[in-house]
Coordinates of C-alpha atoms (C1' of nucleotides) and ligand atoms in Angstrom, one line a residue:
Chain A
M1 CA 38.5 2.7 23.1
T2 CA 39.4 4.6 26.3
A3 CA 38.7 2.8 29.6
R4 CA 36.4 4.7 31.9
S5 CA 38.8 6.7 34.1
T6 CA 36.7 8.0 37.0
S7 CA 34.2 6.0 39.0
E8 CA 31.6 8.5 38.0
T9 CA 28.3 7.6 36.2
A10 CA 30.4 6.1 33.5
R11 CA 27.6 5.4 31.0
D12 CA 28.5 3.9 27.7
I13 CA 25.5 4.2 25.6
P14 CA 25.6 2.3 22.2
E15 CA 25.7 4.5 19.2
A16 CA 22.5 3.0 17.8
T17 CA 20.7 3.9 21.0
V18 CA 22.0 7.5 20.9
A19 CA 20.6 7.9 17.4
R20 CA 17.1 6.8 18.6
L21 CA 16.9 8.8 21.8
P22 CA 16.0 12.0 19.9
V23 CA 13.2 10.1 18.2
Y24 CA 11.9 9.0 21.6
L25 CA 12.2 12.5 22.9
R26 CA 10.1 13.8 20.1
A27 CA 7.5 11.1 20.5
L28 CA 7.3 12.0 24.2
N29 CA 6.9 15.7 23.4
T30 CA 3.9 14.8 21.1
L31 CA 2.4 12.7 23.9
A32 CA 2.9 15.6 26.4
D33 CA 1.2 18.0 23.9
D34 CA -1.8 15.7 24.0
E35 CA -1.7 15.9 27.8
I36 CA -0.8 12.2 28.2
R37 CA 1.0 11.9 31.5
T38 CA 2.0 8.2 31.5
C39 CA 2.7 5.7 28.8
S40 CA 3.8 2.1 28.4
S41 CA 6.8 1.0 26.4
E42 CA 4.4 -0.3 23.9
D43 CA 2.7 3.1 23.5
L44 CA 6.0 5.0 23.1
A45 CA 7.5 2.4 20.9
S46 CA 4.6 2.6 18.4
A47 CA 4.7 6.4 18.5
A48 CA 8.5 6.2 17.7
G49 CA 8.1 3.4 15.1
V50 CA 10.3 0.8 16.9
N51 CA 10.0 -2.5 18.6
S52 CA 9.0 -2.2 22.3
A53 CA 11.8 -4.5 23.5
K54 CA 14.3 -2.3 21.7
L55 CA 12.8 0.7 23.3
R56 CA 13.0 -0.7 26.8
K57 CA 16.6 -1.8 26.3
D58 CA 17.5 1.6 25.0
L59 CA 16.0 3.3 28.0
S60 CA 17.6 0.9 30.4
Y61 CA 21.0 2.3 29.4
L62 CA 19.9 5.6 30.9
G63 CA 18.7 4.0 34.2
S64 CA 15.5 2.6 35.6
Y65 CA 13.1 5.4 35.0
G66 CA 9.9 3.3 34.5
T67 CA 7.6 1.6 37.0
R68 CA 6.7 -2.1 36.4
G69 CA 3.1 -2.7 35.9
V70 CA 2.6 1.0 35.2
G71 CA 4.9 2.4 32.5
Y72 CA 6.8 5.7 32.2
D73 CA 6.0 9.2 33.4
V74 CA 6.0 11.2 30.3
D75 CA 7.5 14.4 31.7
Y76 CA 10.0 12.7 33.9
L77 CA 11.3 10.5 31.1
R78 CA 11.3 13.5 28.7
Y79 CA 13.6 15.3 31.1
Q80 CA 15.9 12.4 31.6
I81 CA 16.4 11.8 27.9
A82 CA 16.9 15.5 27.3
R83 CA 19.5 15.6 30.0
E84 CA 21.3 12.6 28.7
I85 CA 21.4 13.9 25.1
G86 CA 22.5 17.3 26.4
V87 CA 19.6 19.5 25.1
T88 CA 18.7 20.9 28.5
Q89 CA 21.4 23.4 27.8
D90 CA 21.4 25.6 24.7
W91 CA 24.0 25.0 22.0
P92 CA 25.3 27.8 19.8
V93 CA 25.6 26.9 16.2
V94 CA 27.2 28.6 13.1
I95 CA 26.0 28.0 9.6
V96 CA 28.5 28.4 6.7
G97 CA 27.2 28.8 3.1
I98 CA 24.0 30.8 3.0
G99 CA 22.7 29.8 -0.5
N100 CA 19.5 27.9 -1.2
L101 CA 20.0 25.3 1.5
G102 CA 21.6 27.7 4.0
H103 CA 18.6 30.0 3.8
A104 CA 16.2 27.1 4.5
L105 CA 18.3 26.0 7.4
A106 CA 18.5 29.5 8.9
N107 CA 14.7 29.8 8.6
Y108 CA 14.1 26.4 10.2
S109 CA 12.3 26.9 13.4
G110 CA 13.0 23.4 14.6
F111 CA 16.5 24.5 15.5
R112 CA 15.7 26.8 18.4
S113 CA 12.8 24.7 19.7
R114 CA 15.2 21.8 20.3
G115 CA 18.1 23.3 22.2
F116 CA 20.0 24.9 19.3
H117 CA 20.6 28.5 18.6
V118 CA 22.0 30.0 15.4
V119 CA 24.5 32.6 16.5
A120 CA 26.0 33.3 13.0
L121 CA 25.5 32.9 9.3
L122 CA 28.7 33.1 7.3
D123 CA 29.3 33.2 3.6
A124 CA 32.4 33.9 1.4
D125 CA 30.4 35.8 -1.2
E126 CA 30.3 39.4 -0.2
R127 CA 27.2 40.0 -2.2
R128 CA 25.4 38.0 0.5
H129 CA 26.7 40.1 3.4
G130 CA 24.4 42.4 5.2
E131 CA 21.3 40.4 4.4
H132 CA 19.2 39.2 7.4
V133 CA 17.8 35.7 7.5
A134 CA 15.4 34.9 10.2
G135 CA 16.7 37.9 12.1
V136 CA 20.4 36.9 11.9
L137 CA 22.9 38.9 9.9
V138 CA 24.9 37.2 7.1
R139 CA 28.6 38.0 7.7
P140 CA 32.0 37.3 6.1
F141 CA 33.4 33.8 6.4
D142 CA 36.5 35.4 7.9
D143 CA 34.6 36.4 11.0
L144 CA 34.5 32.7 11.9
E145 CA 37.4 32.7 14.3
A146 CA 36.1 35.7 16.2
I147 CA 32.6 34.4 16.5
V148 CA 33.6 31.0 17.7
A149 CA 36.0 32.4 20.3
E150 CA 33.4 34.9 21.5
Q151 CA 30.4 32.7 21.7
G152 CA 32.1 29.4 22.5
V153 CA 30.6 27.6 19.5
A154 CA 31.2 23.9 19.3
I155 CA 28.9 22.9 16.5
G156 CA 29.3 24.0 12.9
V157 CA 27.0 23.4 9.9
I158 CA 28.5 23.3 6.3
A159 CA 26.1 24.2 3.5
T160 CA 28.6 25.3 0.9
P161 CA 29.3 23.6 -2.5
A162 CA 31.3 20.4 -2.2
A163 CA 34.5 22.0 -3.5
A164 CA 34.7 24.3 -0.5
A165 CA 33.6 21.9 2.2
Q166 CA 37.0 20.6 3.2
D167 CA 38.5 24.1 3.5
V168 CA 35.6 25.2 5.6
A169 CA 35.9 22.2 7.8
D170 CA 39.6 22.8 8.3
R171 CA 39.0 26.4 9.3
M172 CA 36.2 25.3 11.7
V173 CA 38.4 22.6 13.3
T174 CA 41.4 25.0 13.6
C175 CA 39.4 27.5 15.6
G176 CA 38.0 25.0 18.0
I177 CA 34.8 23.5 16.5
T178 CA 34.5 19.8 17.4
S179 CA 31.2 18.8 15.8
V180 CA 30.4 19.3 12.2
L181 CA 27.2 18.7 10.3
N182 CA 28.0 18.5 6.6
F183 CA 25.4 18.9 3.9
A184 CA 27.9 19.1 1.0
P185 CA 28.1 15.9 -1.0
T186 CA 31.7 15.1 -0.3
V187 CA 33.7 13.2 2.3
I188 CA 35.5 15.5 4.7
A189 CA 38.5 14.5 6.7
V190 CA 38.9 15.7 10.3
P191 CA 41.3 14.9 13.1
D192 CA 40.5 12.5 15.9
G193 CA 38.2 14.0 18.5
V194 CA 36.1 15.8 16.0
D195 CA 32.7 14.4 15.1
V196 CA 31.2 14.7 11.6
R197 CA 27.8 13.7 10.5
K198 CA 26.6 14.0 7.0
V199 CA 23.3 14.6 5.4
D200 CA 23.2 13.6 1.8
L201 CA 20.1 13.9 -0.2
S202 CA 21.3 12.1 -3.3
I203 CA 22.6 9.1 -1.4
E204 CA 19.2 8.7 0.2
L205 CA 17.6 8.8 -3.2
Q206 CA 20.0 6.3 -4.6
I207 CA 19.3 3.9 -1.7
L208 CA 15.6 4.2 -2.5
A209 CA 16.3 3.7 -6.2
Y210 CA 18.2 0.5 -5.4
H211 CA 15.2 -1.0 -3.6
E212 CA 12.8 0.4 -6.2
Q213 CA 14.7 -1.4 -8.9
R214 CA 14.6 -4.7 -6.9
K215 CA 10.9 -4.4 -6.5
A216 CA 10.5 -3.9 -10.2
Q217 CA 12.5 -7.0 -11.0
L218 CA 9.8 -9.3 -9.6
Chain S
M1 CA 12.6 -12.5 4.4
T2 CA 11.7 -14.0 1.1
A3 CA 13.9 -16.8 -0.3
R4 CA 15.3 -16.2 -3.7
S5 CA 12.7 -17.6 -6.1
T6 CA 14.4 -17.8 -9.5
S7 CA 17.9 -19.1 -10.2
E8 CA 18.7 -15.6 -11.6
T9 CA 21.4 -13.4 -10.4
A10 CA 19.9 -13.5 -6.9
R11 CA 22.0 -10.9 -5.3
D12 CA 21.5 -10.2 -1.7
I13 CA 23.4 -7.1 -0.9
P14 CA 23.6 -6.1 2.8
E15 CA 21.9 -2.9 3.7
A16 CA 25.1 -1.4 5.0
T17 CA 26.8 -2.0 1.7
V18 CA 23.9 -0.5 -0.3
A19 CA 24.3 2.7 1.7
R20 CA 27.9 2.9 0.8
L21 CA 27.7 2.2 -2.9
P22 CA 26.6 5.7 -3.7
V23 CA 29.6 7.0 -1.8
Y24 CA 31.9 4.8 -3.9
L25 CA 30.2 5.9 -7.0
R26 CA 30.8 9.6 -6.2
A27 CA 34.4 8.9 -5.3
L28 CA 34.8 7.1 -8.7
N29 CA 33.2 10.1 -10.5
T30 CA 35.8 12.4 -8.9
L31 CA 38.6 10.1 -9.9
A32 CA 37.3 10.0 -13.5
D33 CA 37.1 13.8 -13.5
D34 CA 40.8 13.8 -12.7
E35 CA 41.3 11.4 -15.6
I36 CA 42.4 8.6 -13.4
R37 CA 41.6 5.3 -15.3
T38 CA 42.6 2.7 -12.7
C39 CA 42.7 2.6 -8.9
S40 CA 43.4 0.2 -6.2
S41 CA 41.0 -0.6 -3.4
E42 CA 43.3 1.4 -1.1
D43 CA 43.0 4.5 -3.4
L44 CA 39.2 4.3 -3.6
A45 CA 38.8 3.5 0.0
S46 CA 40.6 6.6 1.1
A47 CA 38.7 8.7 -1.3
A48 CA 35.5 7.3 0.1
G49 CA 36.6 7.5 3.7
V50 CA 36.4 3.8 4.5
N51 CA 38.6 0.8 5.3
S52 CA 40.0 -0.9 2.2
A53 CA 39.0 -4.4 3.4
K54 CA 35.4 -3.2 3.8
L55 CA 35.5 -1.6 0.4
R56 CA 36.7 -4.9 -1.2
K57 CA 34.1 -6.9 0.6
D58 CA 31.4 -4.4 -0.5
L59 CA 32.4 -4.7 -4.1
S60 CA 32.6 -8.4 -4.0
Y61 CA 28.9 -8.5 -3.5
L62 CA 28.4 -7.1 -7.0
G63 CA 30.8 -9.5 -8.6
S64 CA 34.5 -9.8 -9.4
Y65 CA 35.1 -6.5 -11.2
G66 CA 38.8 -6.0 -10.2
T67 CA 42.0 -7.5 -11.4
R68 CA 44.4 -8.9 -8.8
G69 CA 47.8 -7.2 -8.8
V70 CA 46.3 -4.2 -10.7
G71 CA 43.1 -2.8 -9.2
Y72 CA 39.8 -1.6 -10.6
D73 CA 39.1 0.1 -13.9
V74 CA 37.4 3.3 -12.9
D75 CA 34.9 3.6 -15.8
Y76 CA 34.0 0.0 -15.7
L77 CA 33.4 -0.1 -12.0
R78 CA 31.5 3.1 -12.1
Y79 CA 29.1 1.6 -14.6
Q80 CA 28.7 -1.6 -12.6
I81 CA 27.9 0.3 -9.4
A82 CA 25.5 2.6 -11.2
R83 CA 23.7 -0.3 -12.8
E84 CA 23.5 -2.1 -9.5
I85 CA 22.0 0.9 -7.7
G86 CA 19.7 1.6 -10.6
V87 CA 20.9 5.0 -11.6
T88 CA 21.6 4.1 -15.2
Q89 CA 18.0 4.8 -15.8
D90 CA 16.3 8.1 -14.9
W91 CA 13.9 8.2 -12.0
P92 CA 11.0 10.6 -11.9
V93 CA 10.4 12.3 -8.5
V94 CA 7.7 14.5 -7.1
I95 CA 8.3 17.0 -4.3
V96 CA 5.4 17.9 -2.0
G97 CA 5.5 21.0 0.1
I98 CA 7.3 23.9 -1.6
G99 CA 8.2 26.1 1.3
N100 CA 11.7 27.0 2.5
L101 CA 13.1 23.5 2.2
G102 CA 11.1 22.5 -0.9
H103 CA 12.5 25.5 -2.8
A104 CA 16.0 24.5 -1.9
L105 CA 15.4 20.9 -2.9
A106 CA 13.8 22.0 -6.2
N107 CA 16.8 24.2 -7.0
Y108 CA 19.3 21.4 -6.1
S109 CA 21.2 20.5 -9.2
G110 CA 22.6 17.3 -7.7
F111 CA 19.2 15.7 -8.4
R112 CA 19.3 15.6 -12.1
S113 CA 23.0 14.9 -12.3
R114 CA 22.6 11.7 -10.4
G115 CA 19.7 9.9 -12.2
F116 CA 16.8 11.8 -10.7
H117 CA 14.4 14.1 -12.4
V118 CA 11.9 16.4 -10.7
V119 CA 8.7 16.0 -12.6
A120 CA 6.4 17.9 -10.3
L121 CA 6.3 20.4 -7.4
L122 CA 3.1 20.2 -5.4
D123 CA 1.7 22.4 -2.6
A124 CA -1.6 22.6 -0.8
D125 CA -1.4 26.4 -0.5
E126 CA -2.9 27.9 -3.6
R127 CA -0.9 31.1 -3.1
R128 CA 2.1 29.1 -4.2
H129 CA 0.5 27.7 -7.3
G130 CA 1.8 29.1 -10.7
E131 CA 5.2 29.9 -9.4
H132 CA 8.1 28.3 -11.3
V133 CA 11.0 26.9 -9.3
A134 CA 14.1 25.8 -11.4
G135 CA 11.8 25.8 -14.4
V136 CA 9.1 23.5 -12.9
L137 CA 5.6 24.7 -12.1
V138 CA 4.2 24.6 -8.6
R139 CA 0.8 22.8 -8.9
P140 CA -2.0 21.9 -6.5
F141 CA -1.5 18.9 -4.3
D142 CA -4.6 17.3 -5.7
D143 CA -2.9 16.9 -9.0
L144 CA -0.8 14.2 -7.4
E145 CA -2.8 11.2 -8.6
A146 CA -2.8 12.4 -12.2
I147 CA 0.9 13.1 -12.3
V148 CA 1.9 9.8 -10.7
A149 CA -0.3 7.9 -13.1
E150 CA 0.9 9.8 -16.2
Q151 CA 4.6 9.8 -15.4
G152 CA 5.0 6.5 -13.6
V153 CA 6.4 8.2 -10.5
A154 CA 7.7 5.7 -7.9
I155 CA 9.6 8.1 -5.6
G156 CA 8.1 10.9 -3.5
V157 CA 9.7 13.6 -1.4
I158 CA 7.8 15.1 1.6
A159 CA 8.8 18.6 2.6
T160 CA 5.6 19.7 4.4
P161 CA 5.2 20.5 8.1
A162 CA 5.1 17.5 10.3
A163 CA 1.4 17.7 10.9
A164 CA 0.7 17.1 7.2
A165 CA 3.3 14.4 6.6
Q166 CA 1.2 11.3 7.4
D167 CA -1.7 12.5 5.2
V168 CA 0.7 13.3 2.3
A169 CA 2.3 9.9 2.7
D170 CA -1.0 8.1 2.7
R171 CA -2.0 9.9 -0.5
M172 CA 1.3 9.0 -2.1
V173 CA 1.0 5.4 -1.2
T174 CA -2.6 5.1 -2.4
C175 CA -1.7 6.4 -5.8
G176 CA 1.2 4.0 -6.2
I177 CA 4.3 5.6 -4.9
T178 CA 6.5 2.9 -3.2
S179 CA 9.5 5.0 -2.0
V180 CA 9.3 8.0 0.2
L181 CA 12.0 10.4 1.4
N182 CA 10.6 12.3 4.4
F183 CA 12.1 15.6 5.6
A184 CA 9.3 16.3 8.1
P185 CA 10.3 15.6 11.7
T186 CA 7.8 12.9 12.4
V187 CA 7.5 9.1 12.1
I188 CA 5.3 8.1 9.2
A189 CA 3.6 4.8 8.9
V190 CA 3.4 3.0 5.6
P191 CA 2.3 -0.5 4.5
D192 CA 4.7 -3.3 3.8
G193 CA 6.5 -3.0 0.5
V194 CA 6.9 0.8 0.8
D195 CA 10.3 2.1 1.7
V196 CA 10.7 5.3 3.8
R197 CA 13.9 7.1 4.5
K198 CA 14.0 10.1 6.7
V199 CA 16.3 13.1 6.8
D200 CA 16.1 14.8 10.1
L201 CA 18.3 17.8 10.9
S202 CA 17.4 18.1 14.5
I203 CA 18.2 14.5 15.2
E204 CA 21.6 14.9 13.6
L205 CA 22.3 17.9 15.8
Q206 CA 21.1 16.1 18.9
I207 CA 23.5 13.2 18.2
L208 CA 26.3 15.7 17.9
A209 CA 25.2 17.4 21.1
Y210 CA 25.4 14.2 23.0
H211 CA 29.0 13.5 22.0
E212 CA 29.8 17.1 22.5
Q213 CA 28.5 16.9 26.1
R214 CA 30.6 13.8 26.7
K215 CA 33.7 15.5 25.5
A216 CA 33.0 18.4 27.8
Q217 CA 32.8 16.1 30.8
L218 CA 36.4 15.1 30.7
Chain P
dC1 C1' 59.3 -19.8 -18.2
dT2 C1' 60.0 -18.5 -13.6
dC3 C1' 60.2 -15.5 -9.8
dG4 C1' 59.2 -11.5 -7.0
dG5 C1' 56.0 -7.9 -6.2
dT6 C1' 51.3 -6.4 -6.0
dT7 C1' 46.4 -6.4 -5.2
dT8 C1' 42.1 -8.7 -5.1
dG9 C1' 38.5 -11.8 -3.2
dT10 C1' 37.3 -14.4 0.7
dT11 C1' 37.6 -16.7 5.1
dC12 C1' 37.5 -16.4 9.9
dC13 C1' 36.6 -14.2 14.1
dC14 C1' 35.0 -10.6 17.0
dA15 C1' 31.9 -6.8 18.3
dC16 C1' 27.7 -4.7 18.0
dG17 C1' 22.7 -4.7 17.5
dT18 C1' 18.1 -6.8 17.6
dT19 C1' 14.6 -9.7 19.3
dC20 C1' 12.5 -13.2 22.3
dA21 C1' 11.1 -14.5 26.5
dC22 C1' 10.6 -14.4 31.4
dA23 C1' 11.5 -13.3 36.3
dA24 C1' 10.8 -9.3 39.1
dA25 C1' 8.1 -5.7 40.6
dC26 C1' 4.2 -3.0 40.7
dT27 C1' -1.2 -1.9 40.9
dC28 C1' -5.7 -2.9 41.8
dC29 C1' -9.6 -5.6 43.2
dT30 C1' -11.7 -8.5 46.4
Chain H
dA1 C1' -3.7 -9.6 52.9
dG2 C1' -3.6 -12.3 48.8
dG3 C1' -4.0 -13.1 44.0
dA4 C1' -4.7 -11.8 39.3
dG5 C1' -3.2 -8.9 35.8
dT6 C1' 0.2 -5.7 33.8
dT7 C1' 4.6 -4.0 32.5
dT8 C1' 9.4 -3.2 33.2
dG9 C1' 14.3 -4.6 33.0
dT10 C1' 17.5 -8.0 31.4
dG11 C1' 19.7 -12.5 30.2
dA12 C1' 20.4 -15.3 26.3
dA13 C1' 20.1 -16.5 21.5
dC14 C1' 20.5 -14.9 17.0
dG15 C1' 21.8 -12.1 13.1
dT16 C1' 24.4 -8.5 10.8
dG17 C1' 28.6 -5.9 10.1
dG18 C1' 33.6 -4.8 10.5
dG19 C1' 38.5 -5.8 10.1
dA20 C1' 42.7 -8.7 10.0
dA21 C1' 44.9 -11.8 7.4
dC22 C1' 46.0 -14.7 3.7
dA23 C1' 45.7 -17.7 -0.5
dA24 C1' 44.8 -17.0 -5.3
dA25 C1' 45.6 -14.4 -9.3
dC26 C1' 47.8 -11.2 -12.0
dC27 C1' 51.9 -8.3 -14.0
dG28 C1' 56.4 -7.5 -15.5
dA29 C1' 61.3 -8.3 -15.6
dG30 C1' 64.9 -11.2 -16.7
Ligands
LIG1 N1 19.8 22.7 -2.1 C1 19.6 21.5 -1.6 O1 18.4 21.1 -1.5 C2 20.7 20.6 -1.3 C3 20.4 19.3 -1.0 C4 21.4 18.5 -0.7 C5 22.6 18.9 -0.7 N2 22.9 20.1 -1.0 C6 24.3 20.6 -0.9 O2 24.4 21.7 0.0 C7 25.3 22.6 -0.5 C8 24.7 23.9 -0.6 O3 23.7 23.9 -1.6 P1 22.9 25.1 -2.1 O4 21.9 24.7 -3.0 O5 22.6 26.0 -1.0 O6 24.1 25.9 -2.9 P2 24.3 27.4 -3.3 O7 25.3 27.5 -4.4 O8 23.0 28.0 -3.4 O9 24.9 28.0 -1.9 C9 26.3 27.8 -1.6 C10 26.7 29.0 -0.8 O10 28.0 28.8 -0.2 C11 28.8 30.0 -0.4 N3 30.2 29.6 -0.4 C12 30.9 29.1 -1.4 N4 32.2 28.8 -1.0 C13 32.3 29.2 0.3 C14 33.3 29.2 1.2 N5 34.5 28.8 0.9 N6 33.1 29.7 2.4 C15 31.9 30.1 2.7 N7 30.8 30.1 1.9 C16 31.0 29.7 0.7 C17 28.4 30.6 -1.7 O11 28.6 31.9 -1.7 C18 26.9 30.3 -1.6 O12 26.2 31.3 -1.0 C19 25.9 22.0 -1.8 O13 27.1 21.3 -1.5 C20 24.8 21.1 -2.2 O14 25.4 20.1 -3.0 C21 22.0 21.0 -1.3
LIG2 N1 13.9 24.4 6.5 C1 14.7 23.5 6.9 O1 15.9 23.7 6.8 C2 14.3 22.2 7.4 C3 15.2 21.4 8.0 C4 14.8 20.2 8.5 C5 13.5 19.8 8.4 N2 12.6 20.6 7.9 C6 11.3 20.2 7.9 O2 10.9 20.2 6.5 C7 9.5 20.6 6.4 C8 9.4 21.8 5.6 O3 10.1 22.9 6.1 P1 10.0 24.3 5.6 O4 10.9 25.1 6.3 O5 10.1 24.3 4.1 O6 8.4 24.7 5.9 P2 7.5 25.7 5.2 O7 6.4 26.0 6.1 O8 8.3 26.8 4.7 O9 6.9 24.9 4.0 C9 5.9 23.9 4.1 C10 5.1 23.9 2.8 O10 4.2 22.8 2.8 C11 3.0 23.2 2.3 N3 2.0 22.3 2.9 C12 1.4 22.3 4.1 N4 0.5 21.3 4.2 C13 0.5 20.6 3.0 C14 -0.2 19.5 2.5 N5 -1.1 18.8 3.3 N6 0.0 19.1 1.3 C15 0.9 19.8 0.5 N7 1.6 20.8 0.9 C16 1.4 21.3 2.2 C17 2.8 24.6 2.8 O11 1.9 25.3 2.0 C18 4.2 25.1 2.6 O12 4.4 25.7 1.4 C19 9.0 20.8 7.9 O13 8.5 19.6 8.3 C20 10.3 21.1 8.6 O14 10.2 20.7 9.9 C21 13.0 21.8 7.4

DNA sequence: CTCGGTTTGTTCCCACGTTCACAAACTCCT
DNA sequence: AGGAGTTTGTGAACGTGGGAACAAACCGAG
């Protein structure tokens, strides 16, 4: 929508590519763990479960980081992708709604290992306050503003019931959060400039059911 | 890929539309709860968070279920979408890996209320066996084949660590499961005819981080 | 019955994404 | 140094999806 203003490295990476870069990064990490130092686009593509032409085009949006006739240096490419995504720095995250799902999320080790850091767990129910989950204290939801201001939090996770999700999102946006990951099964409205992604288990299952039903019709 | 063979109602609903139908269904359920009996495409579109032209086009793939000048009958449309997706019937589901996440999933009430039914919880760790989660017994992973055969399970959920996911998927496929929902942060390979959908928390966060970083660059 | 107002279903067009295919660029062997 | 073999980066063709716009269809009033 907005034209590139400065003459800087004005990259414009397609959204579909952005969504695959983390997959490539993970595949590269796996290769690095196996002490593989170089890989072809074919190798990496099959590890990531995509077409190799697509992979090469995706990587070409970042720059020319491969060597023709040779392939890609695993560590170098890993760093370039991590830098592009923005996970060379550490992102503070707050989780709101520490019920069944919130506990699982708080305990999830994949957070920290990938550039994210849970700085606060918040819940409206005072019976949950004081509990520690994965070493982090569960605090009142009303502490949100103070924590976001103090820690410079930009990313919030919503794991409350659907009925509370819009209110929680509004509070988050008001106090400066500009990226929201929503697990509640409801559409939340946010102003321009705020990104929302949703994770919806029952939608995923329903999509599977649709295809399952079609298979059964043959 | 395959041409329509019979002259039956050979629908060919675009994948993007299939992914939105559950959202419409949920929006319709909310309207019905509020005792709204009729709605326009504009109403439903805003409840679902999409463009009204897109909504109308999506619905047109199912048939002509609206009335020009009037709108859609909420209950009727609800039923038509549910039938199209395949959630008028009840789908048995098995969950494998009853750790942090598996517990949350097993406790999730949104399962049953949307046409899915957890028939078994399986885990390889025998210390977990015998426990009941949401009224369902945790059983040995080796019971998989028997359960799938007995109950006609077509959908499996993987909530094990990444290292075990491919093995679990292979076992599922071998015993007849044709739809897999994978929560483990790894790409799993399956034969043609088997659908896999993945839910990946850290990928979602990384996508948010990318956009967050771009915002910060201004 | 007719007319004005409303809303759907669909057509047309554009943007985005995917895949093929190949020239360019590199390595290695002789 | 030259040539064969390999692999990247990208141009071009194709397919899918999104949105504006409008004719067709319906309702209700008079
Ligand atoms: N459990 C799952 O596997 C699962 C799967 C998919 C989606 N979800 C969705 O995730 C959400 C959470 O699920 P859950 O099973 O953890 O529910 P839960 O009821 O166990 O937990 C919800 C928590 O949110 C807190 N809460 C309620 N209102 C709040 C508010 N206004 N501000 C702050 N905290 C508030 C509650 O006190 C509670 O601790 C639900 O929307 C659910 O539909 C859950
Ligand atoms: N916890 C989260 O919020 C979260 C979020 C995103 C993704 N994930 C992913 O979901 C998966 C599960 O996470 P978790 O936190 O529940 O882990 P967990 O370690 O708590 O639970 C894993 C369970 O799987 C069982 N298991 C291991 N190997 C098995 C096998 N071969 N067959 C059957 N069961 C087996 C283990 O006994 C354990 O009970 C992991 O891959 C994790 O990366 C978790």
